[in-house]
Coordinates of C-alpha atoms and ligand atoms in Angstrom, one line a residue:
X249 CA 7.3 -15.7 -11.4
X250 CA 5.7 -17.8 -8.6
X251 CA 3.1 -20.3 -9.3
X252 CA -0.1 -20.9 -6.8
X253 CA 1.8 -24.2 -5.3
X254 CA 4.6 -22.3 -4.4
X255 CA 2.4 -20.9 -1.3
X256 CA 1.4 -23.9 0.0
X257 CA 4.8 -24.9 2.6
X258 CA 3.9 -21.1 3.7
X259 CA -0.2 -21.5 3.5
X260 CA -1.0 -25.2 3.7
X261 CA -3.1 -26.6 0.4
X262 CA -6.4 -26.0 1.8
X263 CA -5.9 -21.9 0.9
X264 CA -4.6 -23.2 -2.5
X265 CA -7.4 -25.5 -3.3
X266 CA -10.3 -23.0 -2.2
X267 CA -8.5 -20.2 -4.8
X268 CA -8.4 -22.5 -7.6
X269 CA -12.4 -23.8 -7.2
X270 CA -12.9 -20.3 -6.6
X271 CA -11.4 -18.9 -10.1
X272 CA -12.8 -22.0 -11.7
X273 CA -16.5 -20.4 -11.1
X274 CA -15.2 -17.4 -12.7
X275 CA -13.3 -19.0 -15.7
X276 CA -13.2 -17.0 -19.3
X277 CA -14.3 -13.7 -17.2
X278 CA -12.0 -10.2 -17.6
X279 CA -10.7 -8.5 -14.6
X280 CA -9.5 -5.2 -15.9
X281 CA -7.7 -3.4 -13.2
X282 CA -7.0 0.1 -14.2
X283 CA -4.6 2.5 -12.1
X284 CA -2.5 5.6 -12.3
X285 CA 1.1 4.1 -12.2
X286 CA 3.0 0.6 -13.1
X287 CA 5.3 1.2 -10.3
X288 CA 5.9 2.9 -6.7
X289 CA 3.5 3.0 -4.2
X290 CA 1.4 -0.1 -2.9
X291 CA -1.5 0.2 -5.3
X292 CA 1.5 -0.9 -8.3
X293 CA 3.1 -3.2 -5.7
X294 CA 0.0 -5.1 -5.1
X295 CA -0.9 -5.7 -8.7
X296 CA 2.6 -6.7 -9.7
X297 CA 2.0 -9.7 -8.2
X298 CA -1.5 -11.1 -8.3
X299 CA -2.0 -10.7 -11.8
X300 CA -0.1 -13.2 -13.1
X301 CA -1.6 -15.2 -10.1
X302 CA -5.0 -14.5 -10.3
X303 CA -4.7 -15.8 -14.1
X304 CA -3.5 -18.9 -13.1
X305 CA -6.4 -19.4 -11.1
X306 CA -8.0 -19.1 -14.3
X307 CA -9.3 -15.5 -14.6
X308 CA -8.5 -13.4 -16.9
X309 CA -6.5 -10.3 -15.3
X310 CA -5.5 -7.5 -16.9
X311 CA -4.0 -4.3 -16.2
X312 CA -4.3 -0.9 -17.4
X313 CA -2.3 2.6 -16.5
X314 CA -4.1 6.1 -17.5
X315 CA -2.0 8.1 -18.5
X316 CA -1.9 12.0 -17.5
X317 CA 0.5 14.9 -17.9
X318 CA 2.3 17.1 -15.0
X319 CA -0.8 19.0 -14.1
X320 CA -2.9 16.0 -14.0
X321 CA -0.7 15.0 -11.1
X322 CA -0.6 17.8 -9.4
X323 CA -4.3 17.5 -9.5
X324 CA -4.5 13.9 -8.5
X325 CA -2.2 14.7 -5.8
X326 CA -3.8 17.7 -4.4
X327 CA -6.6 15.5 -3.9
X328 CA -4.9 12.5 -2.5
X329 CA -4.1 15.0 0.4
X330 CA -7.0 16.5 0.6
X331 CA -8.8 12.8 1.1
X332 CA -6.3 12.5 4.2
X333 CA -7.8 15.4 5.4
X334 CA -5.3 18.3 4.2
X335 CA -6.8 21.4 3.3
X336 CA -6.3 22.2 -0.1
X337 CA -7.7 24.4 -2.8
X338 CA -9.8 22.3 -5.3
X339 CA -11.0 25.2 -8.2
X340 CA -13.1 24.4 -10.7
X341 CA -10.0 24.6 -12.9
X342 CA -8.6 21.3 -11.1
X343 CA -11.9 19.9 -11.6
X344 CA -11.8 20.6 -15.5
X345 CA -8.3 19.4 -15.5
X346 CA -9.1 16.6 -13.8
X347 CA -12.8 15.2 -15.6
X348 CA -10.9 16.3 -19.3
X349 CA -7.6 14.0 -18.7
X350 CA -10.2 10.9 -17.6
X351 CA -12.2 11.5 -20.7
X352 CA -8.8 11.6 -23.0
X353 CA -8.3 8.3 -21.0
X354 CA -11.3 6.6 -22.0
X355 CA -9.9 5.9 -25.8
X356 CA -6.2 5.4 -24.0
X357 CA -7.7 1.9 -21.7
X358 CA -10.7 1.7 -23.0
X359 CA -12.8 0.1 -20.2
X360 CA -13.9 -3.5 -21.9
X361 CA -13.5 -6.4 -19.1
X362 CA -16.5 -8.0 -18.0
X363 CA -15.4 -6.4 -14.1
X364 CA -14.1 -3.3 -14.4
X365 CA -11.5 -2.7 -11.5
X366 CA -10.6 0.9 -10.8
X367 CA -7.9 1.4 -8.4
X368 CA -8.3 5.0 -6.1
X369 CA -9.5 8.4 -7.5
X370 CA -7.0 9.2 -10.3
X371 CA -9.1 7.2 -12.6
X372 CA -12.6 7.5 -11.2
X373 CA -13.9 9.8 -13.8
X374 CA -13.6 6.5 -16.5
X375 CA -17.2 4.9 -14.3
X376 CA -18.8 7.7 -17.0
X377 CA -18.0 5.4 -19.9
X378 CA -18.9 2.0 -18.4
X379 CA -21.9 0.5 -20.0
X380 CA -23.4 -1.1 -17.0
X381 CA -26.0 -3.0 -18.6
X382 CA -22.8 -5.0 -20.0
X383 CA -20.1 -4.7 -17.2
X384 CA -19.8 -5.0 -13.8
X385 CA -17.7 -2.2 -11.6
X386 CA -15.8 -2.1 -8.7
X387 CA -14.0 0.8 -7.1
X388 CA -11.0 0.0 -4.9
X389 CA -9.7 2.7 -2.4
X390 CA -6.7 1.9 -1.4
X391 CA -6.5 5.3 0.7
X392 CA -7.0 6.7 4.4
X393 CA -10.8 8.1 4.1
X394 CA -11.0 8.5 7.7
X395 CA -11.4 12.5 7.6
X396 CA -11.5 13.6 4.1
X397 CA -12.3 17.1 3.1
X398 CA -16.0 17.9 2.2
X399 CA -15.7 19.5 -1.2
X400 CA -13.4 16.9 -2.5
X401 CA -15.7 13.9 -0.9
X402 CA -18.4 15.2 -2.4
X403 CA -17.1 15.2 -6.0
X404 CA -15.8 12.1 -5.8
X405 CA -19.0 10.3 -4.1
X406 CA -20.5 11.3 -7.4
X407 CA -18.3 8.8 -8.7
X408 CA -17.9 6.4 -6.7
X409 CA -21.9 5.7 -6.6
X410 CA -21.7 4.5 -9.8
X411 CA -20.1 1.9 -9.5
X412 CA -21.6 -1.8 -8.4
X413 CA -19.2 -2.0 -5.2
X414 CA -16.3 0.2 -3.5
X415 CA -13.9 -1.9 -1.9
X416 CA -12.0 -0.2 1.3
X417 CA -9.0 -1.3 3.7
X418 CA -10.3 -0.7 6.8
X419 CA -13.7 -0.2 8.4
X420 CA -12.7 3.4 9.6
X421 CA -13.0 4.3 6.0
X422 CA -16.3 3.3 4.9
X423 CA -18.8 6.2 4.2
X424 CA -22.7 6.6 3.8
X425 CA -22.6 5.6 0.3
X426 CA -26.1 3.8 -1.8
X427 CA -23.7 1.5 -3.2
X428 CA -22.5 -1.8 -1.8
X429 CA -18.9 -1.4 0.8
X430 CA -16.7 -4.5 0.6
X431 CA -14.1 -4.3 3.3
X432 CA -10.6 -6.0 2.1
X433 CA -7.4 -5.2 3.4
X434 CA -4.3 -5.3 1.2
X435 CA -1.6 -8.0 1.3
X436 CA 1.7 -8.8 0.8
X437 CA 3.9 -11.9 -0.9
X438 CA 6.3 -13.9 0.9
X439 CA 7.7 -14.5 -2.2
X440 CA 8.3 -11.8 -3.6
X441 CA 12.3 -10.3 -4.0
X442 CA 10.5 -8.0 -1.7
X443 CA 9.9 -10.4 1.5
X444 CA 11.6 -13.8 0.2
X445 CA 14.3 -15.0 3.3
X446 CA 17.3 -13.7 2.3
X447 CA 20.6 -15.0 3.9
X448 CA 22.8 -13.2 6.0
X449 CA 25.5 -12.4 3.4
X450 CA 23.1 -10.3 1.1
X451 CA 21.8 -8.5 4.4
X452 CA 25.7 -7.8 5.0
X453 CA 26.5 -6.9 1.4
X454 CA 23.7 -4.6 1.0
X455 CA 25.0 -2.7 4.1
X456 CA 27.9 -2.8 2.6
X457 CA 27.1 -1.1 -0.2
X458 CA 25.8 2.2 1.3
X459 CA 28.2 2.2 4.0
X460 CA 25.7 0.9 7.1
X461 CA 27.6 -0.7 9.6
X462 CA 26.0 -4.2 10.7
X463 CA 27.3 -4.1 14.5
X464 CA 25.7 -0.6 15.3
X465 CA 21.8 -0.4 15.4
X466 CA 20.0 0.5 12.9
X467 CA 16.1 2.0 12.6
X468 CA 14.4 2.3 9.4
X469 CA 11.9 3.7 7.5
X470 CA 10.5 2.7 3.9
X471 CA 8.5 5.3 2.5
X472 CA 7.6 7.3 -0.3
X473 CA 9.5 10.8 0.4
X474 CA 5.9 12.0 0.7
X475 CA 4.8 14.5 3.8
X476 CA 2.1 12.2 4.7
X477 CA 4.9 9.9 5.7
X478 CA 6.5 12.9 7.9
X479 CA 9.9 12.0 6.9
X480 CA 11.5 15.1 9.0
X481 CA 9.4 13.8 12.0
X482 CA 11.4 10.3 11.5
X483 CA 14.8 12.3 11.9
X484 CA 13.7 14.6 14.8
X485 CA 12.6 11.3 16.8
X486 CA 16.1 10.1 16.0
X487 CA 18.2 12.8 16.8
X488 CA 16.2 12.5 20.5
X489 CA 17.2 8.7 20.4
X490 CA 20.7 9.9 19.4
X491 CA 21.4 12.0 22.1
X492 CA 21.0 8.7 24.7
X493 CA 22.3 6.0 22.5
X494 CA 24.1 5.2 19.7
X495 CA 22.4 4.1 16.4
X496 CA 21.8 4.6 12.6
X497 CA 19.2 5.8 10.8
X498 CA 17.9 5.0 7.4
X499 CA 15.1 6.8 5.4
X500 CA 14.9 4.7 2.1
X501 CA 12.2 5.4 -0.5
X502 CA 12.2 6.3 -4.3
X503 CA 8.9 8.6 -5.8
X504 CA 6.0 7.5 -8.1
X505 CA 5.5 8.5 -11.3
X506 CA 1.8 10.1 -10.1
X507 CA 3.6 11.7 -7.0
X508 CA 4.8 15.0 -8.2
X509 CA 6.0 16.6 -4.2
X510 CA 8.8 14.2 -4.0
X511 CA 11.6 15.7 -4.8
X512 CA 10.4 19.0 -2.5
X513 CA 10.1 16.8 0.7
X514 CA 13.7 14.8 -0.5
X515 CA 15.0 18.5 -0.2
X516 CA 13.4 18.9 3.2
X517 CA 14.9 15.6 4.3
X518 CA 18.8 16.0 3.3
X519 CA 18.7 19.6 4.6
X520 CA 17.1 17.9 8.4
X521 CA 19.7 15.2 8.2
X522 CA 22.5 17.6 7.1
X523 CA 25.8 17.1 9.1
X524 CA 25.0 13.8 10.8
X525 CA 27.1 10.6 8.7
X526 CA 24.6 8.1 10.7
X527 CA 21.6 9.2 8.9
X528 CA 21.2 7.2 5.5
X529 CA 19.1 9.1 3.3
X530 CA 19.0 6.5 0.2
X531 CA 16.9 7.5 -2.8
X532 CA 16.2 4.6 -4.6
X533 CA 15.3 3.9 -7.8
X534 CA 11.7 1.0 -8.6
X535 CA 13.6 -2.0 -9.0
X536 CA 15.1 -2.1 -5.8
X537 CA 13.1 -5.1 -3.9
X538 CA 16.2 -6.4 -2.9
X539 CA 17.4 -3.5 -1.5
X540 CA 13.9 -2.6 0.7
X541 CA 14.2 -6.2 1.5
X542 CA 17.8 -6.2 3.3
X543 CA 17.4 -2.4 4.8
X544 CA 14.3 -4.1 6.4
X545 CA 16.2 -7.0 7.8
X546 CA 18.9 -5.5 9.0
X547 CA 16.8 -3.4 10.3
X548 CA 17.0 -3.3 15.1
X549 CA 14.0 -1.4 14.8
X550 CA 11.3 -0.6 11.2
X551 CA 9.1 2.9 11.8
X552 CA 6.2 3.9 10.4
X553 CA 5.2 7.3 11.5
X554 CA 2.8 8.5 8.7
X555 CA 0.9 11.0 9.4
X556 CA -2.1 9.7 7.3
X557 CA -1.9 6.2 5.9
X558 CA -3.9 4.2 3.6
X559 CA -3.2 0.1 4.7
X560 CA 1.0 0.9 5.3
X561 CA 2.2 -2.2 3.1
X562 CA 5.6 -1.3 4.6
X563 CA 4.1 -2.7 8.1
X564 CA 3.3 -5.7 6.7
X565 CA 6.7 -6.2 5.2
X566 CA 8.8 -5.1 8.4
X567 CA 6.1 -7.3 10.5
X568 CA 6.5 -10.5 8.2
X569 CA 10.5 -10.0 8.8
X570 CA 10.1 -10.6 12.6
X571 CA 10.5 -7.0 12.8
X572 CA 9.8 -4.6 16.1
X573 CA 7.6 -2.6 14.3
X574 CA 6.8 1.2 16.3
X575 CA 4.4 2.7 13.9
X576 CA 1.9 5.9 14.3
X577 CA -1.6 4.9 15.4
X578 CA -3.3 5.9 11.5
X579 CA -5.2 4.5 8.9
X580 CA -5.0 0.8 8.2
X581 CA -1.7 0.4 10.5
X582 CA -4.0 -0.7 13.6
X583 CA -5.2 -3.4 11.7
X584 CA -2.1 -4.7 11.7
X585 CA -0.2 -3.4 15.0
X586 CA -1.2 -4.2 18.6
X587 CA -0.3 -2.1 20.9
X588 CA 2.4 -3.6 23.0
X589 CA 2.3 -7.2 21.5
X590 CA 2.7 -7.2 17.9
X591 CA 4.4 -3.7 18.0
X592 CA 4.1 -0.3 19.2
X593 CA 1.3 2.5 17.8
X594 CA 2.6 6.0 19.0
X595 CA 1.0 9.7 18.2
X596 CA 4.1 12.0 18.1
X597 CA 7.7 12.6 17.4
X598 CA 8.5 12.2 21.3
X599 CA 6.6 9.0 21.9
X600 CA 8.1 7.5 18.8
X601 CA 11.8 8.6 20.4
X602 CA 10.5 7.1 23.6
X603 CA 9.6 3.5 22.2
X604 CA 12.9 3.8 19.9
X605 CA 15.3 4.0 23.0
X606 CA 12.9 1.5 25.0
X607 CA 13.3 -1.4 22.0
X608 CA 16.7 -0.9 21.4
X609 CA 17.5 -1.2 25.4
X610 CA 15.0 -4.5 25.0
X611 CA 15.8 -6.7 22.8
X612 CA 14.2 -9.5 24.0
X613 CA 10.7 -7.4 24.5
X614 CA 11.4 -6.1 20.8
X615 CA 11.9 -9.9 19.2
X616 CA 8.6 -11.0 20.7
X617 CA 6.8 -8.2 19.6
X618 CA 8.5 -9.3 16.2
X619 CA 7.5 -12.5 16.5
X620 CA 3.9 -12.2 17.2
X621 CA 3.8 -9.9 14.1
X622 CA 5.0 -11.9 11.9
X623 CA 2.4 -14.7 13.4
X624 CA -0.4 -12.1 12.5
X625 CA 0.3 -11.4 9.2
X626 CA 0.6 -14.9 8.2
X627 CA -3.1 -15.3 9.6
X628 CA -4.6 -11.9 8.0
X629 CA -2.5 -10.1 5.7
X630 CA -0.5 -12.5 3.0
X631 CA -1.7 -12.5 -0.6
X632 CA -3.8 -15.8 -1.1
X633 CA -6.4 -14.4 1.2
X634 CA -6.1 -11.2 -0.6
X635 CA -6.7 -13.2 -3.6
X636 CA -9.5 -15.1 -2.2
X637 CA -11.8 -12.5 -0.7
X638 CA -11.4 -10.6 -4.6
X639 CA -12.4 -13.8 -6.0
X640 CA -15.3 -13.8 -4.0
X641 CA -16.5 -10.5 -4.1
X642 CA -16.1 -10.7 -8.4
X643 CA -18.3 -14.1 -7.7
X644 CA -20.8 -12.2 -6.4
X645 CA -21.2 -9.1 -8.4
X646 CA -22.5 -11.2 -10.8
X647 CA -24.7 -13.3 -8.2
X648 CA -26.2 -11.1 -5.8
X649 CA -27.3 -13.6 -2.8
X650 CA -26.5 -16.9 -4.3
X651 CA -24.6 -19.4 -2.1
X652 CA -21.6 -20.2 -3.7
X653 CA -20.0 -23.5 -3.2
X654 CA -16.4 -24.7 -3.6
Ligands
LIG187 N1 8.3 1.0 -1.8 C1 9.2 0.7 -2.8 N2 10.2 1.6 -3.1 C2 10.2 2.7 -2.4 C3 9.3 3.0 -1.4 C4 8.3 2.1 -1.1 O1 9.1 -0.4 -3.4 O2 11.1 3.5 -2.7 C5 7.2 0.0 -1.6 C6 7.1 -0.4 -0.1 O3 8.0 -1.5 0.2 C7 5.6 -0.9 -0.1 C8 5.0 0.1 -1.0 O4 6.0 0.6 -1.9 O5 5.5 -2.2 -0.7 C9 4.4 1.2 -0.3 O6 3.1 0.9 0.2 P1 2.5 1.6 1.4 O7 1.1 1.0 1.6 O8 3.4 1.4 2.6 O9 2.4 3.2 1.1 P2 1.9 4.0 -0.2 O10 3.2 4.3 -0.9 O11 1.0 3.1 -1.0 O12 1.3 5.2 0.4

C-alpha cells in the first residue's frame, strides 16, 4: 500500500506537507464512511485507496458496507436511475422496502464516528439514527443530480437535510437545499495497479491474453455494463467507424454487487456485437486493475459515452494515460474534458463515429489532446487534493468560520 511520500516525485512536497498539518488538526477524530458495496463502481474505487491514506495523515478512517438483499437493490437502483432522470415507478412499497432495510442497517454499521460519512442514497435512510448533538454528518453524492425526477428528489431531500453538509462533484448538481453544499470532485491514484506506468510488455501480454492485436487500432470503453453507460450506442458508433477503417473495439466492465441490471444489458451487448471477431466484449471480474489498466493503454482511442454520469472516474484514468479521450458532454465529464484540447465531448452515436474516424486518421491531433489531459488531471483531479479539500471540509464541520492555519 502506498505511503503519503510516495506522491511527492508526482505532487512535489508542498501537497504532502499541507495534508499532514491538515490531518494533524484532526488527530484522534473518526471518519466513518459508510457505503453500499466494497467493490465495483467509483464510490468503492475511491475509498479503496484513501483510507488507509487518510489514516496516515492521522485520522482515523473507517469504512462501513450496509448490507441489503435482492429487492433492496432493485430499489436502490430504481432510484439511481430515476436521480439521472429516468422515469421510473417509485410505490410506496419501494419506499417501505427501502426505509425498513436502512433501519435493519442501523444495528448492522451502527453509525458511531465522530463524522459520519454517507456515501449516495443507498444508505441515506441511517441520518435517522445519528445523534447530532454528538456527531457530525456529511452526505457525499457521488451521482449526476442534474435532472432528477421529482418524486424521488423529494424523498430523498428529506434526507439529505439532515445532515450538517452534502458534498457534490460538480456545480450542475447542487440543489436548493437549507443545508450547507460543498463542491468536491472525485480523484484518482497514480499509484494505484489501476493507473501506475506499466511497461510495454504487460500492455502486449495483456492483449495477448484476450486475443487484441497490438498493430490494429484499438478504441475502448471501461464501464459498468449499465444502460446509463449506453453500451449498445458504443458498438453502433463503431460499426459506423468500421465501415471506413479498420479497428477494434473493446467494451470491458464487470457489475457491482448493488447493480442488479447488469447481466440484462451484458445480454444486450453480446447479441449487438454478435458476428463481428473485432469487438471484445470482456466481462471482468473486481480484481482486475491490471487488466483496466493495460486495455486503457493500449488503448488508440478511450470513450465515454454515458448517457448520464456521475464524475466518470474512467475519464480520469484514460486522461492520466495520455489518452485521446472522446467522451459524451454529461455529468461531471466536462469538468474534466475540453472540447477540442484536452479531448472531445460529443451528444450522439454519429458524432462519437465522427470524432472516432477523425482521431484515428490524426494521430498527432489525438496525442496532444492526450497530452494536455493528462496535464489537467495532474492539476485538478489526482487524490491528494481529493484528500485535502475532505480534510478541510471535516476541519470545518467542527469549526464553522474559524480560520484554520497550517
Ligand atoms: N471499473 C472497474 N472494473 C470494471 C468497471 C469499472 O474497476 O469492470 C472501475 C473504473 O476503472 C473506474 C470505476 O470503476 O475506476 C468506475 O467509476 P466511474 O465514475 O467511471 O463510474 P461508476 O461505475 O461509478 O458509475
Amino acid at each position: 500500500m502506498q505511503k503519503l511520500e510516495d506522491y511527492i516525485p508526482i505532487v512535489g512536497p508542498e501537497r504532502i506537507d499541507e495534508i499532514r498539518a491538515l490531518g494533524a488538526h484532526l488527530s484522534g477524530r473518526t471518519i466513518q464512511n459508510i457505503n453500499s458495496t466494497a467493490v465495483g463502481g467509483g464510490v468503492a474505487e475511491i475509498l479503496t485507496r484513501m483510507i488507509p491514506l487518510l489514516r496516515e495523515a492521522g485520522v482515523d478512517a473507517r469504512w462501513d458496507v450496509i448490507r441489503g438483499d435482492n429487492r433492496f437493490f432493485a430499489v436502490t437502483k430504481a432510484m439511481h436511475n430515476a436521480l439521472h432522470g429516468v422515469p421510473v415507478s417509485f410505490t410506496e412499497e419501494d419506499r417501505e422496502v427501502f426505509l425498513e432495510v436502512n433501519r435493519q442497517n442501523v444495528d448492522v454499521v451502527q453509525p458511531w464516528g465522530d463524522i459520519i460519512f454517507i456515501h449516495d442514497p443507498q444508505p441515506i435512510g441511517l441520518v435517522r439514527a445519528i445523534d447530532r448533538s454528538r456527531h457530525r454528518s456529511v452526505w457525499r453524492c457521488h451521482i449526476d443530480f442534474a435532472n432528477p425526477m421529482p418524486d424521488i428528489w423529494e424523498f430523498l431531500k428529506g434526507f439529505i437535510e439532515s445532515f450538517d453538509a452534502a458534498v457534490f462533484s460538480a456545480p450542475a448538481f447542487s440543489r436548493p437545499l437549507s443545508v450547507r453544499q460543498v463542491l468536491i470532485s472525485p480523484s484518482i491514484d497514480p499509484l494505484a495497479e489501476k493507473n501506475r506506468d506499466l511497461t510495454k510488455e504487460e500492455i502486449h501480454s495483456v492483449c495477448a491474453q484476450f486475443g487484441l492485436d497490438p498493430g490494429r487500432p484499438i478504441v475502448t470503453q471501461i464501464s459498468r455494463f449499465d444502460y446509463l453507460k449506453d453500451p449498445v450506442g458504443v458498438i453502433k458508433a463503431y460499426k459506423m467507424v468500421k465501415a471506413h477503417l479498420d479497428c477494434q473495439l473493446v467494451l470491458a466492465g464487470g457489475g457491482a454487487t448493488d447493480d442488479p441490471e447488469g447481466q440484462k444489458v451484458l445480454d444486450d451487448v453480446r447479441n449487438e456485437a454478435a458476428g463481428d471477431p473485432d469487438i471484445f466484449v470482456l466481462f471482468l471480474p473486481p480484481a482486475s486493475d491490471r487488466i483496466i489498466n493495460a486495455l486503457q493503454r493500449a488503448s488508440s482511442v478511450v470513450l465515454q459515452k454515458s448517457l448520464k454520469e456521475g464524475f466518470g472516474l474512467t475519464v480520469a484514468e484514460a486522461l492520466w494515460k495520455a489518452k485521446p479521450v472522446i467522451a459524451s458532454a454529461v455529468g461531471g465529464i466536462p469538468l474534466q474534458v475540453t472540447h477540442k484540447y484536452s479531448g472531445i465531448l460529443t451528444h450522439s452515436i454519429e458524432g462519437t463515429a465522427f470524432w472516432i474516424k477523425q482521431l484515428l486518421n490524426e494521430p498527432t491531433f489525438a496525442a496532444t489532446l492526450g497530452q494536455n489531459g493528462r496535464e489537467h488531471v495532474l492539476a485538478n483531479f489526482l487524490i491528494t487534493r481529493h484528500i485535502k479539500e475532505y480534510l478541510l471540509l471535516f476541519l470545518s464541520l467542527d469549526r464553522p468560520g474559524d480560520v484554520i492555519r497550517l
